[in-house]
Amino acid sequence: MTVEYAYEDPGLVDQVDYGNHVQKIDVMNDFRTDYDYNVDDTAYPSGSNMLQYTTVWDVGGESSVLVSTTWYDYGDDALGQSDRNGNPTRIVTETAADPGLFSATHFVYDKAQRVWLKRSGCG
């Protein structure tokens, strides 16, 4: 399997931001994943340099087709506790084949930042 990554250009971003994946291309399966971070967008409340969402595209045809979008939430966890350590507390995915239908995984971390509880399902 051949996978290619594109990274942020260190000449265009400051030292803190360098190294984020901005794109992954799965050459064998014709999929491209785009990554969006909150580096320069003050609209995101999560702080700085956290992955906000990814989009997966089928790039095997004449035009790209959206396959799925996945959002990463860093707010209150499944028990209502706030995580301020940069750990995602909920990951939500919507596939283009089922618009409006979401799957979610909720995470709770212990004091050592290890996943203590993981709960999957809708919502």
XYZ file of N, CA and C in Angstrom:
369
model
N 0.846 -1.169 0.000
C 0.000 0.000 0.000
C 0.897 1.239 0.000
N 0.571 2.183 -0.840
C 1.325 3.429 -0.912
C 0.490 4.562 -0.342
N 1.044 5.247 0.653
C 0.381 6.390 1.268
C 1.364 7.548 1.238
N 0.897 8.706 0.789
C 1.720 9.910 0.743
C 1.122 10.945 1.682
N 1.990 11.683 2.376
C 1.547 12.730 3.285
C 2.047 14.078 2.800
N 1.263 15.105 3.029
C 1.695 16.483 2.802
C 1.686 17.169 4.162
N 2.732 17.921 4.443
C 2.853 18.633 5.709
C 2.817 20.128 5.452
N 2.543 20.867 6.530
C 2.596 22.311 6.413
C 4.012 22.722 6.042
N 4.126 23.741 5.210
C 5.424 24.267 4.802
C 6.004 25.067 5.964
N 7.170 24.662 6.505
C 7.717 25.383 7.658
C 8.054 26.839 7.361
N 8.194 27.200 6.095
C 8.468 28.583 5.747
C 7.222 29.451 5.793
N 6.032 28.822 5.846
C 4.783 29.581 5.828
C 4.113 29.669 7.186
N 4.536 28.846 8.126
C 3.908 28.847 9.453
C 4.978 29.015 10.506
N 4.563 29.397 11.717
C 5.554 29.565 12.771
C 5.975 28.209 13.339
N 6.971 28.212 14.203
C 7.578 26.990 14.729
C 6.568 26.087 15.419
N 5.612 26.635 16.130
C 4.640 25.843 16.879
C 3.781 24.996 15.949
N 3.453 25.500 14.797
C 2.516 24.831 13.903
C 3.163 23.784 13.004
N 4.463 23.796 12.884
C 5.149 22.931 11.932
C 4.907 21.458 12.256
N 4.641 20.682 11.233
C 4.539 19.241 11.382
C 3.147 18.671 11.278
N 2.115 19.481 11.197
C 0.759 18.958 11.062
C 0.574 18.317 9.693
N -0.101 17.162 9.685
C -0.532 16.603 8.403
C -1.610 17.529 7.857
N -1.522 17.940 6.630
C -2.606 18.699 6.031
C -3.324 17.867 4.979
N -2.667 16.775 4.550
C -3.291 15.925 3.543
C -2.619 14.554 3.551
N -3.426 13.527 3.359
C -2.920 12.163 3.200
C -3.547 11.596 1.939
N -2.741 10.965 1.093
C -3.258 10.368 -0.138
C -2.981 8.875 -0.109
N -4.038 8.083 -0.183
C -3.946 6.630 -0.288
C -3.976 6.309 -1.780
N -2.805 6.118 -2.358
C -2.665 5.952 -3.801
C -3.339 4.667 -4.290
N -3.233 3.590 -3.514
C -3.792 2.296 -3.932
C -5.320 2.323 -4.020
N -5.964 3.037 -3.091
C -7.426 3.053 -3.020
C -8.051 4.342 -3.533
N -7.248 5.268 -4.005
C -7.720 6.543 -4.554
C -8.534 7.365 -3.557
N -8.038 7.450 -2.311
C -8.669 8.298 -1.302
C -7.700 9.391 -0.882
N -8.253 10.580 -0.637
C -7.483 11.696 -0.099
C -8.146 12.142 1.185
N -7.374 12.326 2.231
C -7.882 12.848 3.499
C -7.288 14.225 3.715
N -8.150 15.223 3.936
C -7.716 16.586 4.243
C -7.919 16.828 5.731
N -6.934 17.457 6.375
C -6.966 17.729 7.808
C -7.080 19.229 8.029
N -7.943 19.640 8.975
C -8.092 21.056 9.300
C -7.794 21.262 10.784
N -6.831 22.129 11.068
C -6.432 22.446 12.441
C -6.872 23.862 12.780
N -6.981 24.160 14.051
C -7.418 25.490 14.477
C -6.251 26.453 14.660
N -5.195 26.276 13.923
C -3.978 27.071 14.074
C -4.226 28.565 13.915
N -4.844 28.979 12.837
C -5.015 30.409 12.569
C -6.463 30.875 12.635
N -7.356 30.016 13.048
C -8.773 30.367 13.053
C -9.245 30.574 14.485
N -9.503 31.804 14.851
C -9.930 32.112 16.218
C -11.375 31.695 16.484
N -12.074 31.169 15.476
C -13.455 30.732 15.678
C -13.518 29.460 16.523
N -12.428 28.703 16.586
C -12.432 27.469 17.361
C -12.122 27.757 18.818
N -12.918 27.246 19.745
C -12.709 27.535 21.153
C -11.661 26.649 21.823
N -11.114 25.667 21.128
C -10.316 24.642 21.795
C -8.891 25.045 22.129
N -8.470 26.230 21.811
C -7.115 26.629 22.152
C -6.275 26.816 20.915
N -5.266 25.961 20.744
C -4.420 26.122 19.578
C -3.917 24.787 19.057
N -3.824 24.697 17.750
C -3.191 23.598 17.046
C -3.836 22.237 17.290
N -5.132 22.179 17.423
C -5.831 20.909 17.587
C -6.563 20.559 16.306
N -6.583 19.273 16.001
C -7.312 18.796 14.832
C -8.800 19.062 15.040
N -9.439 19.760 14.101
C -10.851 20.097 14.220
C -11.728 19.153 13.406
N -11.329 18.895 12.158
C -12.098 17.946 11.352
C -11.246 17.409 10.215
N -11.687 16.280 9.674
C -11.070 15.694 8.489
C -12.157 15.426 7.468
N -11.802 15.506 6.206
C -12.708 15.105 5.137
C -11.984 14.059 4.295
N -12.713 13.004 3.945
C -12.166 11.945 3.105
C -12.846 12.047 1.755
N -12.038 12.025 0.695
C -12.524 12.179 -0.667
C -12.123 10.976 -1.509
N -13.025 10.520 -2.357
C -12.703 9.525 -3.372
C -12.193 10.306 -4.577
N -10.927 10.116 -4.905
C -10.317 10.891 -5.990
C -10.016 10.005 -7.207
N -10.700 8.868 -7.298
C -10.448 7.925 -8.379
C -11.138 8.250 -9.689
N -12.104 9.140 -9.680
C -12.832 9.480 -10.896
C -12.380 10.805 -11.480
N -13.206 11.333 -12.375
C -12.885 12.612 -13.005
C -12.956 13.775 -12.025
N -13.852 13.672 -11.044
C -13.944 14.709 -10.021
C -13.952 14.047 -8.647
N -13.516 14.779 -7.635
C -13.478 14.261 -6.267
C -14.890 14.146 -5.705
N -15.133 13.071 -4.950
C -16.437 12.831 -4.338
C -16.230 12.689 -2.830
N -16.994 13.457 -2.053
C -16.899 13.393 -0.600
C -17.362 12.031 -0.102
N -16.562 11.395 0.756
C -16.901 10.104 1.343
C -17.406 10.294 2.772
N -16.679 11.082 3.567
C -17.087 11.293 4.956
C -16.422 12.534 5.535
N -17.020 13.033 6.610
C -16.449 14.124 7.394
C -16.434 13.678 8.842
N -15.323 13.926 9.524
C -15.187 13.561 10.938
C -14.772 14.803 11.714
N -15.507 15.092 12.804
C -15.226 16.243 13.658
C -14.656 15.760 14.981
N -13.759 16.572 15.552
C -13.116 16.258 16.829
C -13.497 17.335 17.834
N -14.107 16.911 18.961
C -14.572 17.848 19.983
C -13.694 17.699 21.220
N -13.306 18.830 21.799
C -12.425 18.835 22.961
C -13.134 19.408 24.187
N -14.442 19.437 24.170
C -15.224 20.009 25.265
C -15.457 19.022 26.381
N -16.616 19.093 27.016
C -16.953 18.205 28.124
C -17.016 16.762 27.639
N -16.541 15.840 28.479
C -16.540 14.432 28.107
C -17.903 13.795 28.386
N -17.996 12.488 28.219
C -19.269 11.768 28.351
C -19.841 11.834 29.762
N -19.013 12.157 30.761
C -19.486 12.281 32.136
C -19.694 13.738 32.535
N -19.578 14.648 31.568
C -19.774 16.061 31.854
C -18.549 16.737 32.433
N -17.402 16.053 32.408
C -16.164 16.628 32.917
C -15.421 17.290 31.768
N -14.804 18.409 32.048
C -14.093 19.144 31.015
C -12.650 18.662 30.923
N -12.156 18.452 29.702
C -10.780 18.033 29.483
C -10.033 19.198 28.843
N -9.030 19.706 29.507
C -8.271 20.847 29.002
C -6.854 20.447 28.600
N -6.644 19.158 28.347
C -5.307 18.668 28.021
C -5.121 18.384 26.543
N -6.069 18.772 25.717
C -5.940 18.557 24.281
C -6.400 17.197 23.809
N -7.032 16.423 24.678
C -7.551 15.123 24.287
C -8.947 15.279 23.712
N -9.245 14.623 22.597
C -10.628 14.707 22.088
C -11.566 13.975 23.036
N -12.688 14.587 23.330
C -13.682 13.953 24.187
C -14.816 13.328 23.384
N -14.917 13.719 22.122
C -15.926 13.123 21.238
C -15.439 13.232 19.801
N -15.588 12.147 19.057
C -15.263 12.119 17.636
C -16.530 11.704 16.903
N -16.993 12.554 15.989
C -18.271 12.343 15.299
C -18.018 12.240 13.797
N -18.610 11.223 13.164
C -18.435 11.013 11.727
C -19.780 10.973 11.027
N -19.847 11.632 9.878
C -21.009 11.582 8.987
C -20.508 11.095 7.637
N -21.119 10.033 7.111
C -20.738 9.572 5.780
C -21.639 10.242 4.751
N -21.079 10.474 3.579
C -21.852 11.110 2.515
C -22.984 10.207 2.034
N -22.814 8.897 2.194
C -23.854 7.954 1.766
C -25.098 8.041 2.649
N -24.922 8.486 3.914
C -26.042 8.617 4.860
C -26.037 10.005 5.481
N -26.304 11.058 4.696
C -26.254 12.416 5.257
C -27.271 12.580 6.380
N -26.841 13.249 7.419
C -27.704 13.474 8.579
C -27.655 12.350 9.598
N -26.998 11.237 9.287
C -26.821 10.129 10.221
C -25.387 10.183 10.732
N -25.226 10.296 12.043
C -23.914 10.487 12.645
C -23.566 9.316 13.547
N -22.311 8.951 13.570
C -21.816 7.997 14.566
C -20.824 8.748 15.438
N -20.786 8.415 16.716
C -19.919 9.146 17.641
C -19.239 8.189 18.602
N -18.046 8.569 18.996
C -17.315 7.874 20.050
C -16.971 8.913 21.101
N -17.316 8.612 22.349
C -17.046 9.505 23.479
C -15.884 8.934 24.282
N -15.024 9.812 24.802
C -13.870 9.383 25.575
C -13.851 10.077 26.931
N -13.457 9.324 27.975
C -13.192 9.866 29.299
C -11.775 9.425 29.647
N -10.983 10.347 30.197
C -9.583 10.084 30.501
C -9.356 10.066 31.998
N -8.380 9.255 32.441
C -8.012 9.278 33.855
C -7.001 10.408 34.082
N -6.524 10.532 35.310
C -5.620 11.647 35.633
C -4.281 11.556 34.914
N -3.922 10.368 34.441
C -2.668 10.185 33.696
C -2.885 10.367 32.192
N -4.061 10.837 31.793
C -4.424 11.088 30.394
C -4.547 9.819 29.560
N -4.824 8.703 30.218
C -5.111 7.459 29.505
C -6.618 7.347 29.331
N -7.031 6.724 28.228
C -8.471 6.520 28.015
C -8.981 5.597 29.104
N -9.951 6.089 29.870
C -10.529 5.335 30.969
C -11.851 4.703 30.533
N -12.591 5.416 29.684
C -13.893 4.948 29.225
C -14.076 5.383 27.784
N -14.549 4.470 26.955
C -14.859 4.788 25.567
C -16.262 4.274 25.296
N -17.105 5.115 24.750
C -18.477 4.748 24.469
C -18.803 5.138 23.039
N -19.282 4.179 22.256
C -19.589 4.433 20.846
C -21.092 4.317 20.600
N -21.539 4.994 19.560
C -22.947 4.936 19.182
C -23.328 6.177 18.402
N -24.588 6.476 18.378
C -25.081 7.661 17.669
C -25.131 8.840 18.605
N -25.036 10.036 18.008
C -25.205 11.259 18.788
C -23.968 11.894 19.286
